[in-house]
Coordinates of C-alpha atoms and ligand atoms in Angstrom, one line a residue:
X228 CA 365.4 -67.1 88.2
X229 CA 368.7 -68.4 89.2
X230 CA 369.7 -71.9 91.0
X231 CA 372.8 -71.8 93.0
X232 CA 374.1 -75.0 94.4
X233 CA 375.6 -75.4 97.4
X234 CA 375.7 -71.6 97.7
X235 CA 379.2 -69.8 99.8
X236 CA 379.0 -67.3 102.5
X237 CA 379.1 -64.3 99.5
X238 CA 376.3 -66.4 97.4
X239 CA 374.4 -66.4 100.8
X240 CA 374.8 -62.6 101.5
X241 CA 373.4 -62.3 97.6
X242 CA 370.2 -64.2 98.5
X243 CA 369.9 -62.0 101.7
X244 CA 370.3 -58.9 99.8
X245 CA 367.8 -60.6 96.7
X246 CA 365.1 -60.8 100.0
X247 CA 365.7 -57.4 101.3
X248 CA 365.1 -55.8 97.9
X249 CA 361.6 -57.9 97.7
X250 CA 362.6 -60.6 95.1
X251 CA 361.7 -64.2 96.5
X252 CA 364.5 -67.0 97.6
X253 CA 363.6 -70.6 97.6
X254 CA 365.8 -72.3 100.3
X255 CA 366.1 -75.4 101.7
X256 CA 365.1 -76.2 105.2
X257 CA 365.2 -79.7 107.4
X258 CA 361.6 -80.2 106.8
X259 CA 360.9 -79.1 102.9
X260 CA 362.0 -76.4 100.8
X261 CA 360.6 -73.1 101.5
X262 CA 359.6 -70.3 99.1
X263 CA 360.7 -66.6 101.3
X264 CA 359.9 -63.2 101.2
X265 CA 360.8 -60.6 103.3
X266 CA 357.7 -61.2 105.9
X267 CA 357.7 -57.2 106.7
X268 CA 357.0 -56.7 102.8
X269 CA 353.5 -57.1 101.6
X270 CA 354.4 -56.9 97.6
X271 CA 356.7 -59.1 98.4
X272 CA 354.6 -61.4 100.3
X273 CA 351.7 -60.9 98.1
X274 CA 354.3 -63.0 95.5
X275 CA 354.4 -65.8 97.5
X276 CA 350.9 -66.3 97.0
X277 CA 350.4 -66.0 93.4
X278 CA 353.6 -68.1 92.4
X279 CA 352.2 -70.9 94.4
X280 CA 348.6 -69.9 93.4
X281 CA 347.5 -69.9 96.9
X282 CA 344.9 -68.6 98.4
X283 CA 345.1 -65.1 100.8
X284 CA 343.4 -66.1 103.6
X285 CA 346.0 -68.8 104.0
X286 CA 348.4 -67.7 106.7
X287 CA 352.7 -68.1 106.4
X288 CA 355.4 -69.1 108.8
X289 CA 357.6 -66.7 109.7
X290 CA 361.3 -68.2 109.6
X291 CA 363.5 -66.7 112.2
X292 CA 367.2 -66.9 113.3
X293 CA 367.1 -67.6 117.4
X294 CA 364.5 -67.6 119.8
X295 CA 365.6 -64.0 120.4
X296 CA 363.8 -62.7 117.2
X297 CA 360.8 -64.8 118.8
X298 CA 359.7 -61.4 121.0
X299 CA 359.3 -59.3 117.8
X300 CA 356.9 -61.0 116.1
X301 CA 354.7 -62.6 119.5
X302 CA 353.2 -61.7 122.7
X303 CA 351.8 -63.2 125.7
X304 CA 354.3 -66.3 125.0
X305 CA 352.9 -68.9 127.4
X306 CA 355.6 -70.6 129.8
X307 CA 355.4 -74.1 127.7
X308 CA 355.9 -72.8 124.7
X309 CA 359.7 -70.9 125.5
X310 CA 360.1 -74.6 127.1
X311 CA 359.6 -76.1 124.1
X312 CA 361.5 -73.3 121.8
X313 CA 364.1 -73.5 124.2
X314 CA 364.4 -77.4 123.6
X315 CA 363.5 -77.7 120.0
X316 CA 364.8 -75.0 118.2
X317 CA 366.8 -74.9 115.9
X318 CA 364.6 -78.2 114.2
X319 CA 361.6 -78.8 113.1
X320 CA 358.7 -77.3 115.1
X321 CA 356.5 -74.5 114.0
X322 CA 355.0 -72.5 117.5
X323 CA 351.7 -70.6 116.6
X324 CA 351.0 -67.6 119.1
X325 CA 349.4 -64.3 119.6
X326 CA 351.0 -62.3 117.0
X327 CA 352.5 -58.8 117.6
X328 CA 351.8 -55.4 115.8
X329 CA 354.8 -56.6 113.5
X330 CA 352.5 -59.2 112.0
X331 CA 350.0 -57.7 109.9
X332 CA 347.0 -59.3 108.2
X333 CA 349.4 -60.3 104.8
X334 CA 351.1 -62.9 107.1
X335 CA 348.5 -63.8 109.1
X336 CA 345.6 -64.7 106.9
X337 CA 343.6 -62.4 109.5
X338 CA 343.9 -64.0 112.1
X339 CA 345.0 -62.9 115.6
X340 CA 348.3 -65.5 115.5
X341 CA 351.6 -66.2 114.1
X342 CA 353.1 -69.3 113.3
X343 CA 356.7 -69.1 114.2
X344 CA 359.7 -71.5 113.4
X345 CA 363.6 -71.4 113.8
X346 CA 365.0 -73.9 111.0
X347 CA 368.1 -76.1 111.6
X348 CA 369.1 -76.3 108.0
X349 CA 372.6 -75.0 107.5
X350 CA 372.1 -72.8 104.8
X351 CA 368.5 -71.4 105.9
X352 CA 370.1 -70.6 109.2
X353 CA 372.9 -68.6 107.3
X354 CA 370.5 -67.0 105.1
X355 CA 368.4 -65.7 108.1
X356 CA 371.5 -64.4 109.9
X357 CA 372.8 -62.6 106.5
X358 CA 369.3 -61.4 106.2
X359 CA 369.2 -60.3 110.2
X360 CA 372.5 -58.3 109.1
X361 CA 370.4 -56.2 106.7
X362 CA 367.9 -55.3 109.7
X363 CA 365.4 -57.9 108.1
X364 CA 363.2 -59.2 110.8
X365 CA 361.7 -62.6 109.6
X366 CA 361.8 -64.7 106.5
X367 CA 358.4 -65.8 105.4
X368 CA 358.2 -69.0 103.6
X369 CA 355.9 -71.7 103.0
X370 CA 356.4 -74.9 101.4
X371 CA 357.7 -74.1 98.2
X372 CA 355.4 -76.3 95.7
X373 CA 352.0 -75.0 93.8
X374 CA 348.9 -74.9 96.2
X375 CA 347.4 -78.0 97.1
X376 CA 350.4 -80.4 95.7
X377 CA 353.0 -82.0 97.2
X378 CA 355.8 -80.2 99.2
X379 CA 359.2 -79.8 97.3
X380 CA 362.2 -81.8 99.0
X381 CA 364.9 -81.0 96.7
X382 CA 365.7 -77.8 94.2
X383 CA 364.9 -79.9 91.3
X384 CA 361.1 -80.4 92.8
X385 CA 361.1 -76.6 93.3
X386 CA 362.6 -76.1 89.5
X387 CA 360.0 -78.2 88.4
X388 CA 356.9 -77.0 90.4
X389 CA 357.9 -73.2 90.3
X390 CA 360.3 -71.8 87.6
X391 CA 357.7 -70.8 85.2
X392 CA 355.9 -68.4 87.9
X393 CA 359.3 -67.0 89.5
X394 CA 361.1 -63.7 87.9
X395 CA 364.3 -63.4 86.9
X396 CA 365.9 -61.9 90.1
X397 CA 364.5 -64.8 91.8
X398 CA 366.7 -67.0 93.4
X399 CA 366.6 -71.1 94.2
X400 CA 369.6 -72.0 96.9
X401 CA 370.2 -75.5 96.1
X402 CA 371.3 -77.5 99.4
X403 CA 370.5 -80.7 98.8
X404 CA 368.1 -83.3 99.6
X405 CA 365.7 -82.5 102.8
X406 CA 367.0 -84.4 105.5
X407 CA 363.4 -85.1 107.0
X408 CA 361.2 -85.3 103.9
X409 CA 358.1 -83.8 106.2
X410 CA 357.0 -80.3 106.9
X411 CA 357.4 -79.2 110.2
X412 CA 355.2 -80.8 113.4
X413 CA 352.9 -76.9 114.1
X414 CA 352.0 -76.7 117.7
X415 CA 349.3 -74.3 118.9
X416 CA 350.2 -72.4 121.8
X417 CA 346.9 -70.1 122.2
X418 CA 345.3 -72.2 125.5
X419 CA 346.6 -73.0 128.4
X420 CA 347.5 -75.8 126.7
X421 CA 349.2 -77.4 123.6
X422 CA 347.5 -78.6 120.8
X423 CA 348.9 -80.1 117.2
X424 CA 347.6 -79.0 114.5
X425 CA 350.1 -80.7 112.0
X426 CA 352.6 -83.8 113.4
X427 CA 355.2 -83.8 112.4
X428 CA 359.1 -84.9 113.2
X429 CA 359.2 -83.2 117.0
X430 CA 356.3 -85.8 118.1
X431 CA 353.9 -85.7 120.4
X432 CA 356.4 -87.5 123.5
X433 CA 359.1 -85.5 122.9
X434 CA 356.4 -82.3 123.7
X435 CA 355.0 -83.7 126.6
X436 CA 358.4 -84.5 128.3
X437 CA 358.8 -80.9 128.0
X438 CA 356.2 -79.4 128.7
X439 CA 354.4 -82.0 130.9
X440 CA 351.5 -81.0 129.8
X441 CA 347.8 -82.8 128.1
X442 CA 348.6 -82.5 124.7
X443 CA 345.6 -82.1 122.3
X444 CA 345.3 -83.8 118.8
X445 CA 343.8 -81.0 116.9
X446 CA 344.4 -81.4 113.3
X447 CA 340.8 -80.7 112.2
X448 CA 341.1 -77.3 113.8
X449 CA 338.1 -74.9 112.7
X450 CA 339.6 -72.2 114.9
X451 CA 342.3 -71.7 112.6
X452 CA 342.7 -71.7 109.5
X453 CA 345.6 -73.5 108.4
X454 CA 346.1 -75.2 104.3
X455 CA 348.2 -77.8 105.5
X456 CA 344.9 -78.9 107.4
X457 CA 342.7 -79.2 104.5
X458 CA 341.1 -82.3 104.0
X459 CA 343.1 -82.5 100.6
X460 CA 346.4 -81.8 100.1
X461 CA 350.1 -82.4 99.6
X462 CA 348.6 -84.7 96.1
X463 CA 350.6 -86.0 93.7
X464 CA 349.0 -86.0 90.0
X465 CA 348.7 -90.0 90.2
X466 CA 345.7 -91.3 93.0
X467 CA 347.0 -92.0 96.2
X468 CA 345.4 -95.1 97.9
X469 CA 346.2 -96.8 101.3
X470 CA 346.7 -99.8 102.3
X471 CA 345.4 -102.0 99.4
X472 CA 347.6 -104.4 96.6
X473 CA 348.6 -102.7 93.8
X474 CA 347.5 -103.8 90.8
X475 CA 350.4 -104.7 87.9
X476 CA 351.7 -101.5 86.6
X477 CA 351.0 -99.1 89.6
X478 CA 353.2 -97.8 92.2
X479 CA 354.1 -99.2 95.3
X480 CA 355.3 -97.9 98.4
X481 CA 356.2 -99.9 101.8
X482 CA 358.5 -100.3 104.6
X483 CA 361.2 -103.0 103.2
X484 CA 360.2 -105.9 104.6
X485 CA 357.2 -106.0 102.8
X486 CA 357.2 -107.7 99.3
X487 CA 356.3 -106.0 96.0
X488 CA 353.3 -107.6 95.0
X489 CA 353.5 -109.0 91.3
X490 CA 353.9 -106.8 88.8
X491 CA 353.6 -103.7 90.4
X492 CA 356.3 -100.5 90.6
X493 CA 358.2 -100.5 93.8
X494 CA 358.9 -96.8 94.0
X495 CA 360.4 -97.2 97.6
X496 CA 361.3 -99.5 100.8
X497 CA 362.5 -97.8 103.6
X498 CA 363.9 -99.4 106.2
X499 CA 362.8 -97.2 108.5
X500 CA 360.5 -94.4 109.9
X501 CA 363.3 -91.9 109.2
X502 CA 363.9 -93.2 105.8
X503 CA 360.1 -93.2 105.0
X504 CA 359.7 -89.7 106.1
X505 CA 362.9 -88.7 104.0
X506 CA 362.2 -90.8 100.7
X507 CA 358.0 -89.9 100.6
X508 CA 357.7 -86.7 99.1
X509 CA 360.2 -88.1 96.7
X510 CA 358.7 -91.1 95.4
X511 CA 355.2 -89.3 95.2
X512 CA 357.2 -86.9 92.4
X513 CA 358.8 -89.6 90.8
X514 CA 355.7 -91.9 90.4
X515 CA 353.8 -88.4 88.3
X516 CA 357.5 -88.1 86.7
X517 CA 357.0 -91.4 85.0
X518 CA 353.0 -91.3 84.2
X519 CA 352.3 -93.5 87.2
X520 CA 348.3 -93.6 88.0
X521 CA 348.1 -95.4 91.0
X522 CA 350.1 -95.3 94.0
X523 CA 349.4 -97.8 96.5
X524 CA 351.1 -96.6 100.2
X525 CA 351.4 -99.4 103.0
X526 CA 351.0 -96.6 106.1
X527 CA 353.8 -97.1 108.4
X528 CA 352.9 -98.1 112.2
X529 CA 351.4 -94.8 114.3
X530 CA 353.2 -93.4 116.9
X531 CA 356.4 -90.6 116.1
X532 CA 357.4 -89.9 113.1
X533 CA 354.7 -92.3 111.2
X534 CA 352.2 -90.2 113.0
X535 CA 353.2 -87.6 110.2
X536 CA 353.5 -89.6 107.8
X537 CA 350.0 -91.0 107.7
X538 CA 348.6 -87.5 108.6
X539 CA 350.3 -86.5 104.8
X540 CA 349.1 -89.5 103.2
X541 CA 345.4 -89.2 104.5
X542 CA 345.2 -85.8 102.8
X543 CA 346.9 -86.7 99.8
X544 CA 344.8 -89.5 99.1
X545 CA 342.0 -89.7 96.5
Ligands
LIG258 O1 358.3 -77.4 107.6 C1 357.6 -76.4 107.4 O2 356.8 -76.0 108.2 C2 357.8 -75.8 106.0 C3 359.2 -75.1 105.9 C4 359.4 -74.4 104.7 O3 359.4 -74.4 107.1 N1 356.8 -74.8 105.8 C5 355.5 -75.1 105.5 O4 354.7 -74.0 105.3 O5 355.1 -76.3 105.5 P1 353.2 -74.2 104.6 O6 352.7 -72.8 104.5 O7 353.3 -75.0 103.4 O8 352.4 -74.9 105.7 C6 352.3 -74.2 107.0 C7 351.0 -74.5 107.6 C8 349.8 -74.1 106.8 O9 348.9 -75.1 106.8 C9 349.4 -72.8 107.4 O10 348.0 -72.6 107.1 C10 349.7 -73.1 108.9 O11 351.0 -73.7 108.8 N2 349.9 -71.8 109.6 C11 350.8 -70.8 109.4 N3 350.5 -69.8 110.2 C12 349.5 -70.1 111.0 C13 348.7 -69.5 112.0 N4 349.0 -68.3 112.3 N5 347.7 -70.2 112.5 C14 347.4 -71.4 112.1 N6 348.0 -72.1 111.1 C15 349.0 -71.4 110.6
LIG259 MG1 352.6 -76.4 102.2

């Protein structure tokens, strides 16, 4: 496995080339990193699933370039749901829809639909155009962390959670820290109308100005079947309670103006929503990073962003 930090155009084509020839490229998005494979290749896609250790029936985002790749890979693409490509892509929205002959049963879990997703990330958009260049049709990539824990949101966290499973042409494309800190907000667009299954940064206002539409809170789906919507998940090692003191010598997390009670860790205060979803994922790590046992999480206000935020925290709870 190699890292390459902020990667050039050539170290790009590389990784594009490295995902063509079925090796697996960890690369960072808005959201989280993501761990891709060529989403045409089922050895290659079958890799995905043991480095992270997941199970099969678990189905993958497809990453794609523009909305133009979206008519490959989907069919019978309701009205609301190019409205809401059209607005939100690139950025952080996944759209799940009747897949198309071109996703098979690897990608899909099994199921009849495809979650789709155009990244805004810099390099992740690069890497799908350089990838595009080589006829590839769709980078598949979930979070890029072992099953079950919490997402990666720099190439450190992906060092740390996947080097020992990756091979040696493997590649890690080091961009930085995530600028969101949450994976992405996953819209169903099956029905006649939207449903979440995951909230995330694209909230639930900005989709109904769009769409104009009921919008269903479904994140307890049993139609589909969807990891991220397990009851547990995205858990650090340490145990994960809400809304109660910490006692001395466990971690703390809270928006600023709420004091550190005595004695305990203060392992972040963000100021705001934004900074809360950014600094999360990161303070979870560093709290197992220094043998942490407890975290205590004051849950942000609901509504937006905090929406997602206390979705990730009721699964990674204890
Ligand atoms: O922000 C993100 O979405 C990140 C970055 C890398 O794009 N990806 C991500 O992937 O979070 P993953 O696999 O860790 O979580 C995606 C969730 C899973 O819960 C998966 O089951 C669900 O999306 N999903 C994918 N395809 C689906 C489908 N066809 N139907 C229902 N759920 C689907
Ligand atoms: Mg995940």
């Amino acid at each position: 496995m190699e890292i390459i930090s902020n990667p050039t155009q050539d170290e790009i084509k590389k990784a594009a080339k490295a995902l063509k020839d079925g090796h697996l490229v960890a690369f960072p998005t808005e959201t989280v990193y993501g761990l891709g494979a060529d989403a045409i290749n089922e050895k290659a896609v079958s890799r995905i699933y043991s480095v992270k250790s997941r199970p099969t029936d678990h189905p993958l985002i497809v990453h794609i370039s523009s909305i133009n790749q979206l008519y490959k890979w989907a069919i019978d693409i309701p009205d609301y749901a190019i409205k809401l490509a059209k607005e939100f892509w690139p950025g952080p929205m996944t759209l799940i829809l009747k897949r198309s002959n071109l996703a098979k049963d690897f990608i899909t879990g099994g199921q009849g639909n495809v979650g789709v997703r155009v990244p805004m990330n810099p390099i992740a958009l690069a890497l799908l155009s350089e990838f595009e260049k080589l006829n590839g049709l769709g980078i598949a990539a979930p979070s890029a962390n072992r099953f079950g824990g919490v997402s990666s949101t720099t190439a450190e966290a992906v060092v740390d959670e996947l080097a020992m499973f990756l091979g040696n042409k493997d590649l890690i494309l080091d961009g930085g820290k995530s600028l969101i800190g949450v994976e992405s907000s996953i819209i169903d667009c099956t029905a006649i109308t939207p449903a979440v299954l995951r909230p995330g940064a694209v909230t639930e206002k900005m989709i109904n100005s769009i769409t104009n539409l009921p919008l269903v809170f479904n994140t307890k789906s049993t139609q589909v079947k969807a990891s991220g919507l397990l009851d547990s998940h995205y858990s650090p090692k340490a145990k994960v309670i809400l809304n109660v003191t910490p006692k001395p010598g466990e971690g703390f997390i809270a928006m600023a103006d709420i004091p550190t009670p005595n004695g305990a860790i203060r392992l972040a205060s963000p100021a705001t929503i934004k900074e809360f979803s950014h600094v999360l994922y990161s303070s979870l790590r560093q709290a197992d990073q220094t043998n942490i046992n407890v975290i205590s999480v004051t849950l942000p206000k609901s509504g937006g962003l905090g929406d997602a935020i206390i979705d990730r925290l009721n699964r990674a709870k204890s």
